[in-house]
C-alpha positions as a printed Julia matrix, in Angstrom:
440×3 Matrix{Float64}:
 169.75   9.57  187.49
 168.48  13.07  187.71
 172.19  13.45  189.45
 173.9   11.81  186.54
 171.88  13.7   184.23
 173.19  16.74  185.64
 176.48  15.73  185.27
 176.31  14.8   181.8
 174.51  18.28  180.7
 177.02  20.38  182.63
 179.61  18.14  180.96
 177.92  18.13  177.4
 177.68  22.19  177.55
 181.28  22.28  178.23
 181.8   20.18  175.39
 179.87  22.2   172.87
 181.34  25.75  173.99
 185.18  25.04  175.0
 185.98  22.37  172.7
 183.33  22.95  169.57
 183.09  26.91  170.24
 179.28  26.28  169.31
 177.73  29.43  170.07
 176.5   29.48  174.34
 172.41  30.2   173.33
 172.3   27.27  170.65
 174.91  25.24  173.48
 172.44  25.69  175.87
 169.15  25.29  173.96
 170.72  21.33  172.92
 171.58  20.59  176.38
 168.16  21.68  178.24
 166.8   19.07  175.09
 169.03  16.38  176.0
 169.1   16.51  180.16
 165.02  16.85  179.53
 164.8   13.82  177.79
 167.38  11.94  179.73
 164.61  12.72  183.08
 162.27  10.88  180.91
 160.5   13.81  179.43
 159.04  13.19  175.94
 161.08  15.38  173.46
 157.91  17.81  172.67
 157.58  18.34  176.59
 161.06  19.38  176.59
 160.5   21.5   173.88
 157.68  22.81  175.81
 159.5   23.17  178.63
 162.28  25.04  176.72
 160.14  27.59  175.55
 158.99  28.29  178.9
 162.16  28.91  179.82
 162.42  31.15  177.2
 159.67  33.11  178.1
 159.69  33.09  181.43
 163.35  34.61  181.98
 162.76  36.91  179.3
 159.3   38.07  180.27
 160.95  39.17  183.5
 164.55  40.59  182.5
 164.06  42.2   178.82
 162.62  44.88  180.14
 165.09  45.48  182.82
 168.41  44.62  180.7
 167.25  46.44  177.46
 166.0   49.84  179.9
 169.14  49.26  181.88
 171.16  49.71  179.31
 169.71  52.5   177.28
 170.2   53.95  180.86
 174.04  53.43  180.79
 174.66  53.74  177.47
 172.87  57.85  178.06
 175.16  58.0   181.14
 178.25  56.97  178.95
 177.11  58.9   176.21
 176.59  62.3   177.74
 179.5   62.62  180.25
 177.94  61.43  183.25
 179.25  58.07  184.07
 182.67  59.77  183.82
 181.79  62.71  186.42
 180.24  60.67  188.79
 183.59  58.46  188.41
 186.08  61.73  188.91
 183.75  62.79  191.87
 185.03  59.17  193.65
 187.76  58.87  192.56
 188.75  62.86  194.08
 186.65  61.84  197.03
 188.38  58.47  198.24
 191.86  58.81  196.1
 192.72  56.04  194.17
 193.93  53.93  196.73
 190.91  54.02  198.35
 188.21  53.89  194.98
 187.57  50.31  195.16
 185.74  51.23  198.65
 183.71  53.54  196.68
 182.17  51.86  194.06
 181.68  48.92  197.04
 180.0   51.63  199.05
 177.2   52.27  196.12
 176.85  49.16  194.64
 175.86  48.12  198.83
 173.47  51.09  198.89
 172.43  50.54  195.67
 171.32  46.67  195.9
 169.75  47.51  199.22
 166.82  48.25  196.89
 167.32  47.26  193.31
 166.82  43.55  192.05
 170.25  41.89  191.14
 169.92  42.36  187.21
 168.69  45.61  187.5
 171.71  46.38  190.2
 174.11  44.84  186.83
 172.76  47.01  184.23
 172.7   50.04  186.17
 176.68  49.71  187.63
 177.95  48.24  185.1
 178.83  51.5   182.9
 180.16  52.99  186.48
 181.91  50.55  186.28
 183.96  50.35  183.15
 184.4   54.21  184.04
 185.75  54.03  187.45
 188.5   51.39  186.55
 189.27  53.47  182.98
 190.06  56.75  185.16
 191.45  54.78  188.05
 194.05  52.84  185.61
 193.02  49.25  187.38
 192.01  46.11  185.55
 187.92  46.47  184.63
 187.39  43.08  187.91
 189.45  45.28  190.59
 186.46  47.03  190.47
 184.02  44.99  189.06
 184.09  41.87  191.49
 183.77  44.04  194.36
 180.64  45.75  193.01
 178.63  42.47  192.06
 180.11  40.61  195.28
 177.68  43.76  197.09
 174.99  43.13  194.99
 174.12  39.87  194.76
 175.01  39.94  198.78
 172.54  42.06  199.85
 170.13  40.16  196.5
 170.72  37.39  198.85
 170.41  38.62  202.53
 168.19  41.33  202.92
 164.83  42.1   202.4
 162.95  43.6   200.84
 164.52  41.76  197.82
 161.76  38.97  196.52
 163.96  35.84  197.15
 164.35  36.87  201.5
 161.04  37.81  201.8
 159.17  35.04  200.46
 161.5   32.93  201.98
 160.67  35.15  205.47
 157.18  34.6   204.57
 157.4   30.66  204.8
 158.89  31.13  208.17
 156.67  33.29  209.42
 160.11  35.29  210.36
 160.02  38.82  211.62
 161.32  41.17  208.46
 162.9   43.81  210.54
 164.93  41.29  212.48
 165.88  39.73  209.29
 167.2   43.25  207.55
 169.24  43.73  211.0
 170.61  40.49  211.26
 170.94  39.83  207.29
 173.08  43.61  206.88
 175.46  42.7   209.97
 175.97  38.89  207.81
 176.22  41.29  204.44
 179.1   43.31  205.71
 181.61  40.54  206.25
 180.44  38.56  203.02
 180.51  41.57  200.74
 184.29  42.79  202.15
 185.73  39.07  202.84
 183.84  38.07  198.8
 184.95  41.37  197.19
 187.73  43.34  197.92
 189.82  40.59  199.63
 188.82  37.98  197.08
 190.48  40.35  194.9
 193.59  40.29  195.82
 194.43  36.77  195.42
 194.78  37.6   192.12
 197.28  39.23  189.83
 196.84  42.3   187.96
 196.44  40.85  184.61
 194.25  37.87  185.87
 191.88  40.57  186.96
 192.22  42.55  182.87
 188.71  42.1   181.0
 188.19  43.19  177.49
 185.55  45.76  177.71
 182.77  44.62  175.75
 182.94  48.23  172.56
 178.71  47.72  171.96
 177.9   48.6   175.46
 181.2   51.11  176.94
 182.64  54.22  174.38
 185.47  55.18  176.86
 185.37  58.78  175.55
 187.33  61.2   177.18
 184.99  64.06  177.64
 186.21  67.82  179.09
 184.92  69.77  181.65
 182.18  71.96  180.2
 181.03  68.98  178.24
 179.59  66.53  181.2
 176.64  67.13  183.31
 176.78  68.46  186.73
 177.27  65.27  189.32
 174.21  66.02  191.2
 172.76  65.85  188.13
 174.61  62.67  186.94
 173.9   60.81  190.11
 170.33  61.99  190.58
 169.26  60.42  187.12
 171.49  57.09  187.43
 170.44  56.29  190.68
 166.59  57.34  189.97
 165.41  53.78  190.04
 166.74  52.86  193.18
 164.67  55.95  194.26
 162.12  54.93  192.95
 162.6   51.31  194.26
 163.34  52.93  197.82
 160.16  55.15  197.85
 158.09  51.77  197.13
 159.65  49.76  199.92
 159.61  52.83  202.71
 155.67  53.2   201.68
 155.06  48.98  202.04
 156.79  49.29  205.63
 155.6   52.69  207.03
 152.24  52.99  205.11
 151.31  49.76  203.76
 147.55  51.02  203.96
 148.08  54.16  202.73
 145.89  55.42  199.86
 149.01  55.6   198.02
 150.1   52.55  197.51
 148.73  51.88  194.21
 150.72  54.72  193.33
 154.19  53.53  194.5
 153.85  50.27  193.63
 153.26  51.0   190.1
 156.38  53.37  189.93
 158.57  51.07  192.22
 158.35  47.88  189.84
 161.88  47.76  188.8
 160.34  47.67  184.9
 158.38  50.87  185.88
 161.2   52.93  187.63
 163.58  51.89  184.66
 161.1   53.13  181.81
 160.97  56.58  183.97
 163.95  56.87  184.53
 165.04  56.44  181.1
 162.43  59.45  180.32
 164.33  61.5   182.6
 167.48  60.98  181.28
 166.44  61.63  177.99
 166.15  65.19  179.22
 169.13  65.59  181.62
 171.45  63.71  179.74
 170.23  64.68  176.17
 168.24  67.4   175.5
 169.63  69.81  178.48
 172.94  68.77  177.13
 172.04  70.68  173.54
 171.83  66.51  172.0
 169.51  66.21  169.12
 166.31  63.88  169.67
 167.6   61.92  166.65
 171.32  61.62  168.74
 169.65  60.16  171.77
 167.87  57.5   169.53
 170.89  56.08  168.5
 172.49  55.64  171.48
 169.54  53.91  172.44
 168.99  51.42  169.24
 173.42  51.14  170.06
 172.78  50.05  173.63
 169.84  47.84  172.48
 171.75  45.96  169.62
 174.49  45.88  171.8
 172.12  43.52  174.3
 170.99  41.48  171.33
 173.29  38.48  172.2
 173.5   38.82  175.96
 169.71  38.36  175.83
 169.25  34.99  174.38
 171.93  33.38  176.27
 170.74  34.37  180.06
 167.08  33.1   177.65
 168.8   30.17  177.31
 170.13  30.12  181.08
 166.39  30.78  182.08
 165.67  27.32  179.74
 168.14  24.76  181.27
 167.09  25.97  184.48
 163.53  24.96  183.47
 163.85  22.07  182.23
 165.44  20.53  185.42
 162.99  22.16  187.68
 159.75  20.59  185.19
 161.93  17.15  185.5
 161.72  17.48  189.39
 165.04  17.35  190.06
 164.63  19.6   193.01
 162.18  17.49  194.18
 164.44  14.56  194.13
 167.22  16.69  195.57
 164.88  17.88  198.63
 163.64  13.56  199.52
 167.36  12.52  199.67
 167.91  15.44  202.57
 163.83  15.77  204.0
 165.23  13.19  206.94
 168.73  14.52  207.7
 169.35  14.75  211.54
 171.68  18.0   210.86
 171.66  21.39  212.63
 168.59  22.91  210.94
 170.33  26.37  210.18
 173.47  23.99  208.55
 170.39  21.49  206.99
 168.71  24.89  205.33
 172.23  26.43  203.55
 173.08  22.4   202.43
 169.59  21.94  201.2
 169.28  25.13  199.3
 172.94  25.12  198.27
 172.42  21.36  197.04
 169.47  22.69  194.88
 171.02  26.17  193.65
 173.79  23.59  191.85
 171.79  21.49  190.65
 169.37  23.6   189.32
 170.34  26.91  189.03
 167.23  29.29  190.49
 168.58  31.24  193.69
 164.95  31.62  194.02
 163.57  27.9   193.8
 166.66  26.75  196.04
 165.43  29.21  198.49
 162.18  28.52  198.92
 162.35  24.38  198.66
 164.92  24.84  201.04
 162.55  26.67  203.05
 159.36  24.3   202.33
 161.59  21.74  203.47
 163.07  22.91  206.93
 159.76  24.97  207.67
 158.71  22.62  210.93
 162.23  22.21  212.34
 161.42  26.04  213.31
 158.65  25.04  215.63
 160.47  21.78  216.47
 164.33  23.37  217.81
 163.23  26.64  218.95
 166.02  27.87  216.56
 165.08  31.35  215.39
 163.34  31.72  212.01
 165.15  34.87  210.7
 168.46  33.18  210.99
 166.69  30.01  209.13
 166.15  32.24  206.71
 169.17  33.62  206.07
 170.79  29.81  205.62
 168.48  29.8   203.41
 169.71  32.97  201.59
 173.11  32.27  202.06
 173.13  28.87  200.47
 170.6   29.67  197.73
 173.3   32.05  196.34
 176.46  29.21  195.98
 178.39  27.63  193.55
 177.06  29.16  190.37
 177.49  27.61  187.04
 175.83  27.16  183.7
 172.25  26.48  184.81
 172.02  29.83  186.77
 171.5   33.47  184.43
 173.77  35.01  187.0
 176.44  33.72  185.53
 175.67  34.61  182.3
 174.93  38.24  183.03
 178.44  38.12  184.54
 180.15  36.41  182.14
 178.72  38.99  179.22
 179.21  41.96  180.72
 182.15  41.63  181.28
 183.19  39.65  178.08
 184.92  36.62  180.0
 185.55  32.76  178.9
 183.49  30.39  181.1
 186.57  29.12  182.79
 187.48  32.91  183.53
 183.88  33.24  184.98
 184.22  30.5   186.81
 187.01  31.16  188.54
 185.75  34.75  189.47
 181.45  34.76  190.01
 181.9   31.14  190.61
 184.14  31.3   193.32
 183.44  34.55  194.65
 179.88  34.02  195.18
 180.74  30.64  197.24
 182.58  32.44  199.64
 179.91  34.92  200.17
 178.19  31.88  200.76
 180.18  29.78  203.3
 180.82  33.81  204.89
 176.91  33.72  205.15
 177.19  30.93  206.84
 179.26  31.52  209.22
 177.72  34.59  209.94
 174.82  33.11  210.86
 175.69  30.84  212.73
 177.5   32.87  215.48
 174.56  34.9   215.67
 172.88  31.77  216.85
 175.17  31.0   219.63
 174.09  35.0   220.53
 170.37  34.94  221.0
 169.96  31.74  221.96
């Protein structure tokens, strides 16, 4: 019944949105309620689960998305994004601009949460694509591929770090193996995957409320150093926190860096800096800067609601214990521990949408296999991470973030985003199995 409930829910969601053209937020709430009731929850319990999912998702992401949108808006309205894009294009050339974008996203992705990285880099994606005269997804897909790969494979992201604690894995080794696996995953899932599409398939309508493609004159733009430092300030602050945690965990400055390295606080600090670097120092009045604030926030209102709706659906699936049902089915399997861990995480990811829940549940089931088989705990972490980012669809907030920021249809989102993360997941699994051959 749980698997049937999920299938009914996904089918109903597609009918409501594609056939009946119902708003995604309303559709997600209806489907969440239906699936909850199908799974034996009372209507009141289902509503409470939906409310918890809405609140939990918005509580985690609202500050990040809002401040990220504001930072991006200030960057584009000041010409900072155009300055960075022009400099990258000049340094790498238009033929290699995709490489420049991927390298930038990979560096950013080491320190930032996936959602934070998206909102920080999305203005650059739009600007680079327009300046280089290429389709938006030609730049956007490799950037997203880099962000989601680093998020799934590389500590200190919370997912891999939490899973590493379950397996009692060495974080240093996990980081090294994770980076080794991340490189081919990003290349194959990003730049190489985009080559399978025709140019028109990679086109996307940039949401006008999120990006204003104004052409700035040379003297109107801030310097490159100012632009890049301000835009990457969240990365710098979070990286400082990570470095102190690794090298000076008992330092007296730990509480300070813990605070400034929090993604929400790091973005807030970055926005305050941007008010000066992208605003007051460029001769703008405060009311003009505040207009950028209000424009950016109004532009992401529906995005926030849709992401929250995806969170509600995920919470209903978790509260109805579908994850436990699937985990129980897989627990007695005799497959390779690395493949089994990946498979459990992948099935849970498809079923409930949450990469963190999928990875942690898979780790909890597979943890005893480390002592029993002698398999590398670090590779078990990465197997769980690879499985947890496989086929993402309508029950995942990341699906909706990607869809709404690039203004895509559900079909095009599945064809690009869902297939892309599955490729990354499979390349990650292959990397885990190959490394295992050399370290056994």
